[in-house]
Coordinates of C-alpha atoms in Angstrom, one line a residue:
M148 CA 13.0 14.8 -18.4
K149 CA 9.3 15.0 -18.3
K150 CA 8.0 17.8 -16.1
V151 CA 6.6 16.7 -12.8
Q152 CA 3.4 18.6 -13.4
R153 CA 2.5 15.8 -15.8
Y154 CA 2.5 13.4 -12.9
L155 CA 1.1 15.4 -10.1
A156 CA -2.6 14.9 -11.0
L157 CA -2.2 11.1 -11.2
L158 CA -3.1 10.5 -7.6
L159 CA -6.0 12.9 -7.2
A160 CA -9.3 11.0 -6.9
A161 CA -11.2 14.0 -8.3
L162 CA -9.4 13.5 -11.6
M163 CA -10.2 9.8 -12.1
V164 CA -11.5 10.6 -15.6
I165 CA -8.3 12.1 -16.8
S166 CA -7.4 13.8 -20.1
F167 CA -8.0 10.6 -22.0
T168 CA -11.7 10.7 -21.3
G169 CA -12.7 13.8 -23.3
G170 CA -16.2 14.0 -24.7
C171 CA -16.3 10.6 -26.4
G172 CA -18.9 9.0 -24.2
N173 CA -21.1 6.8 -26.3
K174 CA -19.5 6.8 -29.8
Q175 CA -20.5 3.8 -31.8
D176 CA -17.8 1.6 -33.4
V177 CA -17.1 2.5 -36.9
K178 CA -18.4 -0.3 -39.2
T179 CA -15.5 -1.3 -41.4
D180 CA -14.2 -3.9 -43.8
A181 CA -10.6 -5.1 -43.7
P182 CA -8.1 -2.4 -44.5
E183 CA -6.6 -2.0 -48.0
S184 CA -3.7 -4.4 -48.5
S185 CA -1.2 -1.5 -48.3
A186 CA -2.7 -0.1 -45.1
L187 CA -2.2 -1.3 -41.6
F188 CA -5.6 -0.2 -40.4
K189 CA -9.0 0.8 -41.7
P190 CA -9.1 4.5 -40.6
G191 CA -11.7 5.1 -37.9
T192 CA -12.4 5.1 -34.2
Y193 CA -13.1 1.8 -32.4
T194 CA -13.9 0.7 -28.9
G195 CA -12.8 -2.2 -26.8
E196 CA -13.1 -3.7 -23.3
G197 CA -10.7 -5.4 -21.0
E198 CA -11.0 -6.6 -17.4
G199 CA -9.5 -4.4 -14.7
I200 CA -9.5 -4.8 -10.9
H201 CA -13.1 -3.7 -10.3
G202 CA -14.7 -4.4 -13.6
N203 CA -14.3 -3.7 -17.3
I204 CA -12.1 -0.9 -18.7
Q205 CA -13.5 0.7 -21.9
V206 CA -11.2 2.3 -24.4
E207 CA -11.6 4.2 -27.6
V208 CA -8.8 3.8 -30.2
T209 CA -8.4 6.0 -33.2
V210 CA -6.3 5.0 -36.2
D211 CA -5.4 6.2 -39.6
E212 CA -4.1 3.9 -42.4
N213 CA -0.7 3.5 -40.9
K214 CA -0.7 4.3 -37.2
I215 CA -2.5 4.4 -34.0
T216 CA -3.2 8.1 -33.4
A217 CA -5.0 8.1 -30.1
V218 CA -6.0 5.9 -27.2
K219 CA -8.6 7.2 -24.7
I220 CA -9.9 5.6 -21.6
I221 CA -13.6 6.3 -21.7
K222 CA -14.8 4.3 -18.6
H223 CA -13.2 2.5 -15.7
D224 CA -13.8 1.7 -12.0
E225 CA -10.1 1.3 -10.9
T226 CA -9.0 2.6 -7.5
P227 CA -7.9 6.2 -7.5
G228 CA -4.2 6.6 -7.1
V229 CA -3.3 2.9 -7.3
S230 CA -4.1 2.5 -11.0
D231 CA -3.8 6.1 -12.3
A232 CA -0.2 5.7 -13.5
A233 CA -1.3 2.7 -15.7
I234 CA -4.4 4.7 -17.0
K235 CA -2.1 7.5 -18.1
K236 CA 1.0 5.7 -19.2
I237 CA -0.2 2.6 -21.0
P238 CA -2.2 4.6 -23.6
E239 CA 0.7 7.0 -24.1
D240 CA 3.1 4.2 -24.6
I241 CA 0.9 2.3 -27.1
V242 CA 0.7 5.5 -29.2
K243 CA 4.4 6.3 -28.7
Y244 CA 5.7 2.8 -29.7
Q245 CA 2.9 1.7 -32.0
S246 CA 2.8 -1.6 -30.1
I247 CA 0.6 -3.4 -27.7
A248 CA 3.7 -5.3 -26.3
I249 CA 4.6 -2.5 -24.0
D250 CA 5.6 -2.8 -20.3
T251 CA 3.0 -2.9 -17.7
V252 CA 3.2 -0.4 -14.8
A253 CA 4.7 -1.9 -11.7
G254 CA 2.1 -2.0 -8.9
A255 CA -0.8 -1.7 -11.4
T256 CA -0.3 -4.9 -13.5
V257 CA -4.0 -5.9 -13.6
S258 CA -5.1 -2.4 -14.7
S259 CA -2.3 -2.3 -17.3
N260 CA -3.2 -5.7 -18.8
G261 CA -6.9 -4.7 -18.8
I262 CA -6.1 -1.6 -20.9
I263 CA -3.9 -3.5 -23.3
A264 CA -6.6 -6.1 -23.7
A265 CA -9.2 -3.4 -24.4
V266 CA -6.9 -1.8 -27.0
T267 CA -6.2 -5.1 -28.6
Q268 CA -10.0 -5.8 -29.0
A269 CA -10.5 -2.3 -30.5
L270 CA -7.6 -2.8 -33.0
Q271 CA -9.0 -6.1 -34.1
K272 CA -12.1 -4.3 -35.2
S273 CA -9.9 -2.1 -37.4
G274 CA -8.7 -5.1 -39.3
A275 CA -5.2 -4.8 -37.9
D276 CA -2.7 -7.7 -38.0
I277 CA -2.4 -8.1 -34.2
T278 CA 0.8 -10.2 -34.5
K279 CA 2.6 -7.2 -36.0
L280 CA 1.5 -5.1 -33.1
Q281 CA 2.8 -7.6 -30.6
K282 CA 6.5 -7.0 -31.5
K283 CA 8.4 -5.6 -28.5
P284 CA 9.3 -2.0 -29.2
D285 CA 12.9 -0.9 -29.4
K286 CA 13.2 1.7 -26.7
D287 CA 15.9 4.3 -26.6
D288 CA 18.8 3.5 -24.4
V289 CA 19.4 5.7 -21.4
A290 CA 21.1 8.8 -22.5
S291 CA 24.9 8.7 -21.9
G292 CA 25.6 12.4 -22.1
E293 CA 26.3 14.9 -19.3
A294 CA 24.6 14.3 -15.9
I295 CA 21.5 16.3 -15.1
E296 CA 22.4 18.7 -12.3
K297 CA 19.9 19.5 -9.6
E298 CA 20.1 21.6 -6.5
A299 CA 17.6 21.8 -3.6
D300 CA 17.6 22.6 0.1
V301 CA 16.3 19.1 0.9
V302 CA 16.7 16.0 -1.3
I303 CA 14.4 13.1 -0.5
I304 CA 14.9 9.5 -1.7
G305 CA 11.5 7.9 -2.0
G306 CA 8.0 9.1 -2.9
G307 CA 5.9 7.0 -0.6
G308 CA 4.1 8.1 2.6
A309 CA 7.1 9.0 4.6
G310 CA 8.9 10.7 1.7
L311 CA 5.9 12.9 0.8
S312 CA 5.2 13.6 4.4
A313 CA 8.8 14.8 4.7
A314 CA 8.5 16.9 1.6
V315 CA 5.4 18.7 2.8
S316 CA 6.9 19.2 6.3
A317 CA 10.2 20.5 4.9
H318 CA 8.4 23.1 2.9
Q319 CA 6.2 24.1 5.8
N320 CA 9.3 24.6 7.8
G321 CA 11.1 27.0 5.5
A322 CA 12.8 24.9 2.8
K323 CA 12.5 26.9 -0.5
K324 CA 13.3 24.0 -2.8
I325 CA 12.6 20.3 -2.2
L326 CA 13.4 17.5 -4.6
V327 CA 11.9 14.0 -4.3
L328 CA 13.5 11.1 -6.3
E329 CA 11.2 8.2 -6.9
K330 CA 12.3 5.1 -8.8
M331 CA 8.8 3.9 -9.6
P332 CA 6.6 5.4 -12.3
K333 CA 4.2 6.6 -9.6
V334 CA 4.3 7.9 -6.1
G335 CA 2.6 6.2 -3.2
G336 CA 4.9 3.2 -2.2
N337 CA 3.3 0.8 0.3
T338 CA 1.2 3.6 1.8
I339 CA -1.1 3.8 -1.2
I340 CA -1.9 0.1 -1.3
S341 CA -2.2 -0.3 2.5
G342 CA -5.4 -0.9 4.5
A343 CA -4.7 2.7 5.7
A344 CA -5.4 2.2 9.4
Y345 CA -3.8 4.8 11.6
N346 CA -3.5 4.3 15.4
A347 CA -3.9 7.3 17.7
V348 CA -5.4 8.0 21.0
D349 CA -8.4 10.2 20.1
P350 CA -10.4 11.6 23.0
K351 CA -13.3 12.9 20.8
R352 CA -13.9 9.8 18.7
Q353 CA -13.1 7.2 21.4
K354 CA -15.1 8.9 24.0
A355 CA -18.2 8.9 21.7
Q356 CA -17.8 5.1 21.4
G357 CA -17.2 4.6 25.1
I358 CA -13.6 3.5 24.6
E359 CA -11.1 4.3 27.3
D360 CA -7.5 4.8 26.2
S361 CA -4.4 6.8 26.9
V362 CA -1.1 7.7 25.2
E363 CA 0.6 5.7 28.0
K364 CA -1.5 2.6 27.1
H365 CA -0.5 3.1 23.4
Y366 CA 3.1 3.4 24.5
T367 CA 3.0 0.3 26.6
Q368 CA 1.3 -1.8 24.0
T369 CA 3.7 -0.7 21.3
Y370 CA 6.8 -1.2 23.4
E371 CA 5.8 -4.5 25.0
G372 CA 4.2 -5.6 21.7
G373 CA 7.6 -5.4 20.2
D374 CA 9.1 -7.4 23.0
K375 CA 10.7 -4.2 24.4
L376 CA 13.2 -4.2 21.6
G377 CA 12.2 -0.8 20.3
K378 CA 14.1 2.3 21.6
P379 CA 11.9 3.8 24.3
E380 CA 12.5 7.4 23.2
L381 CA 11.4 6.5 19.6
V382 CA 8.3 4.7 20.7
R383 CA 7.4 7.7 23.0
T384 CA 7.9 10.1 20.0
L385 CA 5.7 7.9 17.9
V386 CA 2.7 7.7 20.2
E387 CA 2.9 11.2 21.5
N388 CA 2.8 12.7 18.0
A389 CA 0.2 10.2 16.6
Y390 CA -2.9 12.4 17.2
P391 CA -1.1 15.7 16.2
G392 CA -0.3 13.8 13.0
I393 CA -4.1 13.3 12.4
E394 CA -4.7 17.0 13.1
W395 CA -2.0 17.9 10.6
L396 CA -3.5 15.7 7.9
E397 CA -7.0 17.0 8.6
S398 CA -5.6 20.6 8.4
M399 CA -4.7 19.8 4.8
G400 CA -8.1 18.4 4.0
M401 CA -7.8 14.7 4.7
K402 CA -10.9 13.1 6.1
F403 CA -11.2 10.2 8.6
Q404 CA -14.3 8.3 9.5
D405 CA -16.1 9.1 12.7
E406 CA -15.6 5.8 14.4
V407 CA -12.4 4.1 15.3
F408 CA -11.9 0.3 15.2
T409 CA -9.3 -2.4 15.9
V410 CA -7.3 -3.3 12.9
L411 CA -5.6 -6.8 12.8
G412 CA -2.9 -6.9 15.4
A413 CA -3.5 -3.4 16.8
L414 CA -4.5 -4.8 20.3
W415 CA -6.9 -1.9 21.0
P416 CA -9.6 0.1 19.3
R417 CA -7.7 3.2 18.3
S418 CA -7.4 2.6 14.5
H419 CA -8.6 5.4 12.3
K420 CA -10.0 4.7 8.8
P421 CA -9.7 7.3 6.1
V422 CA -12.7 8.2 4.0
D423 CA -10.8 7.6 0.8
P424 CA -10.1 4.0 -0.1
L425 CA -6.9 2.2 0.8
G426 CA -4.1 4.6 1.5
T427 CA -5.0 7.0 -1.3
G428 CA -6.2 9.6 1.1
Y429 CA -2.7 10.2 2.5
I430 CA -1.1 10.4 -0.9
K431 CA -3.9 12.6 -2.3
T432 CA -3.5 15.0 0.6
Y433 CA 0.2 15.3 0.2
M434 CA 0.0 15.6 -3.6
E435 CA -2.6 18.3 -3.4
Y436 CA -0.3 20.3 -1.2
I437 CA 2.7 19.6 -3.5
E438 CA 0.7 20.6 -6.6
K439 CA -0.2 23.9 -4.9
N440 CA 3.5 24.4 -4.2
S441 CA 4.9 22.9 -7.3
G442 CA 7.3 25.7 -7.8
S443 CA 9.1 24.7 -4.6
I444 CA 8.6 20.9 -4.5
E445 CA 9.7 18.8 -7.5
I446 CA 9.1 15.1 -8.0
M447 CA 11.2 13.1 -10.4
L448 CA 9.6 9.7 -11.2
D449 CA 11.4 6.7 -12.8
T450 CA 14.5 8.0 -11.1
K451 CA 16.4 5.5 -9.0
A452 CA 18.8 6.8 -6.3
T453 CA 22.1 4.9 -6.3
E454 CA 24.5 6.7 -4.0
I455 CA 24.5 9.3 -1.2
I456 CA 27.2 11.9 -1.9
M457 CA 29.4 12.6 1.1
E458 CA 31.8 15.5 1.6
N459 CA 33.9 16.0 4.7
G460 CA 31.7 13.5 6.6
R461 CA 28.4 15.2 5.6
A462 CA 25.7 14.1 3.3
V463 CA 25.4 16.7 0.6
G464 CA 23.5 15.1 -2.2
V465 CA 22.3 12.0 -4.1
K466 CA 23.3 10.4 -7.4
A467 CA 20.5 8.7 -9.3
T468 CA 19.7 7.2 -12.7
G469 CA 16.7 8.6 -14.5
I470 CA 15.0 8.0 -17.8
D471 CA 17.2 10.7 -19.4
G472 CA 20.4 9.6 -17.8
E473 CA 22.4 10.3 -14.6
V474 CA 21.1 12.8 -12.1
V475 CA 23.3 14.5 -9.5
A476 CA 21.1 16.2 -6.9
R477 CA 22.9 18.5 -4.5
A478 CA 21.3 19.2 -1.0
N479 CA 22.1 22.5 0.7
N480 CA 20.6 21.4 4.0
G481 CA 20.0 17.6 4.1
V482 CA 19.2 14.3 2.5
I483 CA 16.3 12.1 3.7
I484 CA 16.1 8.4 3.0
A485 CA 12.5 7.3 2.8
T486 CA 12.8 4.2 0.6
G487 CA 10.6 1.8 2.5
G488 CA 11.4 -1.8 3.5
F489 CA 12.7 -4.9 1.8
G490 CA 9.6 -7.1 1.9
A491 CA 9.7 -7.5 -1.9
N492 CA 13.4 -8.4 -2.0
V493 CA 13.6 -12.2 -1.6
E494 CA 17.4 -12.3 -1.5
M495 CA 17.5 -9.7 1.3
R496 CA 14.8 -11.4 3.2
D497 CA 16.7 -14.7 3.1
K498 CA 19.9 -12.9 4.1
Y499 CA 18.5 -11.4 7.3
N500 CA 15.7 -13.9 8.3
K501 CA 16.6 -15.7 11.5
I502 CA 13.1 -16.2 12.9
W503 CA 10.8 -17.7 10.3
P504 CA 10.9 -20.8 8.1
S505 CA 12.4 -20.1 4.7
L506 CA 10.7 -17.0 3.2
T507 CA 11.9 -17.8 -0.3
N508 CA 8.5 -18.9 -1.5
I509 CA 6.3 -16.7 0.7
K510 CA 4.6 -13.9 -1.2
T511 CA 4.4 -10.4 0.0
T512 CA 1.8 -7.6 0.5
N513 CA 4.5 -5.0 -0.6
H514 CA 4.6 -3.1 -3.8
P515 CA 7.4 -4.1 -6.3
G516 CA 9.7 -1.2 -5.3
A517 CA 10.1 -2.3 -1.7
T518 CA 13.6 -3.8 -2.4
G519 CA 15.7 -2.3 0.4
D520 CA 17.7 0.2 -1.7
G521 CA 17.9 2.7 1.2
Y522 CA 19.7 0.2 3.5
I523 CA 22.4 -0.4 1.0
M524 CA 23.1 3.3 0.3
A525 CA 23.0 4.1 4.0
E526 CA 25.3 1.4 5.0
K527 CA 27.9 2.4 2.4
V528 CA 28.2 5.8 4.1
G529 CA 28.6 4.3 7.6
A530 CA 25.0 4.2 8.9
N531 CA 24.1 1.6 11.5
L532 CA 21.5 -1.0 10.7
I533 CA 19.6 -2.5 13.6
G534 CA 17.0 -5.3 14.0
M535 CA 17.2 -6.4 10.4
E536 CA 16.1 -9.9 11.3
Q537 CA 12.8 -8.6 12.5
I538 CA 10.6 -9.3 9.6
Q539 CA 6.8 -9.2 10.1
L540 CA 4.5 -11.7 8.5
L541 CA 0.7 -11.4 8.4
P542 CA -1.8 -14.3 8.4
M543 CA -3.8 -12.2 5.9
G544 CA -2.3 -12.8 2.4
D545 CA -4.3 -13.6 -0.7
P546 CA -3.6 -17.3 -1.5
E547 CA -2.8 -16.4 -5.1
T548 CA -0.9 -13.1 -4.8
G549 CA 0.0 -12.6 -1.2
S550 CA -1.6 -9.1 -1.3
L551 CA -4.0 -7.8 1.3
S552 CA -6.7 -7.3 -1.4
G553 CA -9.7 -9.6 -1.0
N554 CA -9.5 -9.6 2.8
I555 CA -13.1 -9.6 4.0
E556 CA -12.5 -8.6 7.6
Q557 CA -13.7 -5.2 8.6
G558 CA -12.2 -5.2 12.2
V559 CA -11.0 -7.6 14.8
E560 CA -14.1 -7.8 17.0
N561 CA -16.6 -9.3 14.5
R562 CA -14.8 -12.3 12.9
I563 CA -13.0 -15.6 13.7
F564 CA -10.4 -17.7 12.0
V565 CA -10.9 -21.4 11.3
N566 CA -8.5 -23.9 9.7
K567 CA -9.3 -26.4 7.0
D568 CA -11.1 -28.6 9.5
G569 CA -13.4 -25.8 10.6
N570 CA -11.8 -25.3 14.0
R571 CA -10.5 -22.1 15.6
F572 CA -6.8 -22.2 16.5
V573 CA -5.7 -18.8 17.9
D574 CA -6.8 -15.6 19.6
E575 CA -7.8 -13.5 16.6
G576 CA -7.0 -10.3 18.5
A577 CA -3.4 -11.3 19.3
R578 CA -0.2 -9.9 17.9
R579 CA 0.5 -10.5 14.3
D580 CA 3.4 -12.7 14.8
V581 CA 1.5 -14.9 17.3
M582 CA -1.4 -15.3 14.8
T583 CA 1.0 -16.1 11.9
K584 CA 3.0 -18.6 13.8
A585 CA -0.3 -20.4 14.8
L586 CA -1.3 -20.4 11.1
F587 CA 1.9 -22.0 10.0
E588 CA 1.0 -24.9 12.4
Q589 CA -2.3 -25.5 10.5
R590 CA -2.7 -27.8 7.6
D591 CA -1.3 -26.1 4.5
A592 CA -0.9 -22.9 6.5
Y593 CA -4.3 -22.0 5.3
M594 CA -7.3 -20.5 7.1
W595 CA -10.8 -19.0 6.5
V596 CA -12.0 -15.7 7.9
I597 CA -15.6 -16.2 9.0
L598 CA -18.1 -13.4 9.6
D599 CA -21.7 -12.4 8.9
K600 CA -24.1 -9.5 7.9
H601 CA -22.9 -7.4 10.8
S602 CA -19.7 -6.7 8.8
Y603 CA -21.5 -6.5 5.4
P604 CA -25.0 -5.1 5.9
T605 CA -25.5 -4.9 2.1
G606 CA -23.8 -6.5 -0.9
D607 CA -22.2 -3.2 -2.0
T608 CA -20.5 -2.7 1.4
K609 CA -16.8 -2.4 0.7
N610 CA -13.9 -4.0 2.6
N611 CA -10.8 -2.0 3.6
F612 CA -9.4 -2.4 0.1
N613 CA -12.2 -0.8 -1.9
E614 CA -13.8 -4.1 -3.0
T615 CA -17.5 -4.8 -2.4
I616 CA -18.4 -8.2 -0.9
D617 CA -20.6 -9.0 -3.9
E618 CA -17.6 -8.3 -6.2
L619 CA -15.5 -10.7 -4.1
V620 CA -18.2 -13.4 -4.1
N621 CA -18.8 -13.1 -7.8
K622 CA -15.1 -13.5 -8.5
G623 CA -14.8 -16.6 -6.2
R624 CA -12.5 -14.7 -3.8
A625 CA -15.1 -15.0 -1.0
Y626 CA -18.0 -17.3 -0.3
K627 CA -21.6 -16.6 0.9
A628 CA -24.4 -18.8 2.3
D629 CA -27.6 -18.4 4.3
T630 CA -26.5 -20.9 6.9
L631 CA -23.2 -21.9 8.5
E632 CA -23.8 -25.5 7.3
E633 CA -24.1 -24.3 3.7
L634 CA -21.1 -22.1 4.1
A635 CA -19.1 -25.1 5.4
K636 CA -19.9 -27.0 2.3
E637 CA -19.0 -24.1 0.1
I638 CA -15.5 -24.0 1.6
S639 CA -15.1 -27.8 2.2
V640 CA -14.7 -27.7 6.0
N641 CA -16.5 -29.9 8.6
P642 CA -19.9 -28.3 9.2
E643 CA -20.2 -29.5 12.8
N644 CA -16.8 -28.0 13.6
L645 CA -17.7 -24.7 12.0
V646 CA -21.0 -24.5 13.8
K647 CA -19.4 -25.3 17.1
A648 CA -16.7 -22.7 16.6
V649 CA -19.2 -20.0 16.0
E650 CA -21.4 -21.1 18.9
E651 CA -18.5 -20.9 21.3
F652 CA -17.5 -17.5 20.0
N653 CA -21.0 -16.2 20.4
K654 CA -21.1 -17.3 24.0
N655 CA -18.0 -15.3 24.8
V656 CA -19.5 -12.3 23.0
E657 CA -22.3 -12.4 25.6
T658 CA -20.0 -12.7 28.6
K659 CA -17.1 -10.6 27.1
S660 CA -14.8 -13.0 28.9
A661 CA -11.5 -14.5 27.7
D662 CA -12.0 -17.7 25.8
E663 CA -9.7 -20.8 25.6
F664 CA -7.3 -18.9 23.4
G665 CA -7.2 -15.8 25.5
R666 CA -9.3 -13.6 23.2
T667 CA -11.0 -10.6 24.9
L668 CA -12.0 -8.3 21.9
Y669 CA -15.6 -8.8 21.0
K670 CA -18.5 -6.8 19.5
D671 CA -21.3 -8.6 17.6
K672 CA -22.2 -12.3 17.5
I673 CA -21.8 -14.2 14.2
D674 CA -25.5 -15.0 14.0
T675 CA -27.1 -13.1 11.1
A676 CA -27.3 -14.4 7.6
P677 CA -25.8 -14.1 5.1
F678 CA -22.5 -15.6 6.4
Y679 CA -19.2 -15.1 4.6
A680 CA -15.9 -16.8 4.3
G681 CA -12.6 -15.7 2.8
A682 CA -9.3 -17.7 2.4
R683 CA -6.0 -16.3 3.8
V684 CA -2.4 -17.5 4.0
P685 CA 0.9 -16.1 5.6
T686 CA 2.5 -13.3 3.7
V687 CA 5.5 -11.0 4.2
H688 CA 4.3 -7.6 5.3
H689 CA 6.7 -5.3 7.1
T690 CA 10.4 -5.1 7.9
M691 CA 10.8 -3.6 11.4
G692 CA 14.6 -3.3 11.3
G693 CA 16.5 -0.7 9.4
I694 CA 18.6 2.5 9.6
E695 CA 19.1 3.6 13.2
I696 CA 17.9 7.1 13.9
N697 CA 17.4 9.4 16.9
T698 CA 14.3 11.3 17.8
N699 CA 15.2 14.1 15.3
G700 CA 15.2 11.6 12.5
Q701 CA 19.0 11.9 12.1
V702 CA 20.9 8.8 10.9
L703 CA 23.4 7.4 13.4
D704 CA 26.6 5.6 12.5
K705 CA 27.9 2.4 14.1
S706 CA 29.3 4.3 17.0
G707 CA 26.0 6.1 17.8
N708 CA 27.2 9.4 16.3
I709 CA 25.0 11.6 14.0
I710 CA 25.9 11.5 10.3
P711 CA 25.6 15.2 9.5
G712 CA 23.0 16.1 6.9
L713 CA 21.5 12.6 6.7
Y714 CA 18.0 11.7 7.9
A715 CA 15.6 8.8 7.5
A716 CA 11.9 8.1 8.0
G717 CA 9.3 5.4 7.6
E718 CA 9.8 1.7 7.2
T719 CA 13.4 2.1 6.1
T720 CA 14.3 3.0 9.7
G721 CA 14.8 0.6 12.6
G722 CA 14.5 0.7 16.4
I723 CA 10.8 1.8 16.7
H724 CA 8.7 -1.3 16.5
G725 CA 11.1 -3.9 17.9
A726 CA 10.2 -7.5 17.2
N727 CA 6.6 -6.9 16.2
R728 CA 4.8 -3.9 14.7
L729 CA 1.3 -3.3 16.0
G730 CA -1.3 -3.1 13.2
G731 CA -2.1 0.5 12.5
N732 CA 1.3 1.9 13.6
A733 CA 3.0 1.9 10.2
L734 CA 1.1 4.9 8.8
V735 CA 1.7 6.7 12.1
D736 CA 5.4 6.0 11.6
T737 CA 5.4 7.5 8.1
V738 CA 3.5 10.6 9.2
V739 CA 5.3 11.3 12.6
F740 CA 8.8 10.6 11.5
G741 CA 8.3 12.0 8.0
R742 CA 7.2 15.3 9.5
I743 CA 10.2 15.2 12.0
A744 CA 12.8 14.4 9.3
G745 CA 11.4 17.0 6.9
K746 CA 11.4 19.7 9.6
N747 CA 14.9 19.0 10.8
A748 CA 16.4 18.6 7.4
A749 CA 15.0 22.0 6.5
T750 CA 16.2 23.7 9.7
I751 CA 19.3 22.0 11.2
K752 CA 22.5 23.3 9.7

């Protein structure tokens, strides 16, 4: 089994140029003729380029006559944390298997393909027969020998936001040995690709902006926003521990921006935005702590948990399958399930969906590993599942991928939605389910987000997903014009309707009064060129139902009794958000209940 230390640095933004970079900067391609007939390559060092998420990835490939000896990434602009696993693993696998037909890294497909394309280009310069290098490598079968035995005070299933929060918390509360089992090739889960908004009543930041708020208001909006289907004691625990969660993260070095905003569906301006892009700040913070305490906290990647081990009615460990065979991890104190939701599992979505039209062909914002493994394991040991039909959709999916990337909105107050006719159709500050249901009623379930220079003062201003507006426009994922009429032509909507929609919105910005849709959240008018538009469609985002827990994070059985030694945290749990999760409450969930589960798994005997 590869040591975890090889993976820990993957998610640190400070190490974006990892060991592949070296001092190779501006080497010129070696000028060569075709290789000798008996050789596979003309020995030398060659460079190549391939397209990544945020521009070209440049590689340097070294070959001798018969093999690829090294692949180095010499330049890239990929998002820290999200693409790091691909940047490390793809070059390693190409050298290991002597093939360019290697598997891409789940969750970093574009970066993976960009690296492969760059290596292919470099190898072409060496005179290689590319068709020979496109043969799928024969990989070793999973070892069938004796199981790998592990022992820890706390065993955690899942290395996303909740799982890593729990790992740090368990260590801070006295656990001497913590083991995290993560089935994906990288940690981060949905947290690392999220918009990263974190709701908390924050007297200092909100007061500076003239925002009145209270924990009680956050509680009421969360509880009533979920149609009062959340368990009041869990909702109370969430909101009361939200700001202490920020203080905890900041104590470990995480930084948030000074101003709060209103993320989509948050209902109030209390959303905090990290300084680091997407959700990388959370994962980076946890991983820096874990790296400093690597002797106590171990992470096993590519290790899929399959079963919770029970003895005398108590959870005492986990069985898993890793790249080197079966793993049996014994837990002295407790087991924590933090496997996320099932948004990426179409079969499970169809099984539990009772609210939406068929979700079979609806894409998702989730990472590929969000397949509901935790629910299956928990239910097999008697855990109660609640609210499984409560599946949250967003009106903010990319039309091609369903992901949140490419979304041009910066906050609720400064943009409107229009349909293909150029007309508004909903309160853009409403609940997520309200907005999505309204979008389904529009032609082709398709809308445009409209905003202006107030949201993007310069072309290099980034959205919440680390993409500049110029980058999005250049790739055809957003549209830009100097007038609304020109913008309407760009996106093929009725110019008169679009102009009227914006004019009516601007009138309400002046009066701050509720409009015909009931909207009350405003800040700036949409009146300053350039104007921008971005297309969006419905997408599966969050599963509110899951494993029932109490305020200690302990898993409950179907009779409401505690299952000793078993805890759960994050999206895999149910009973917190009810029928609708407020935007910005998911990261709070991972932090608050991850901390609670970690602490109690370390201390409750």
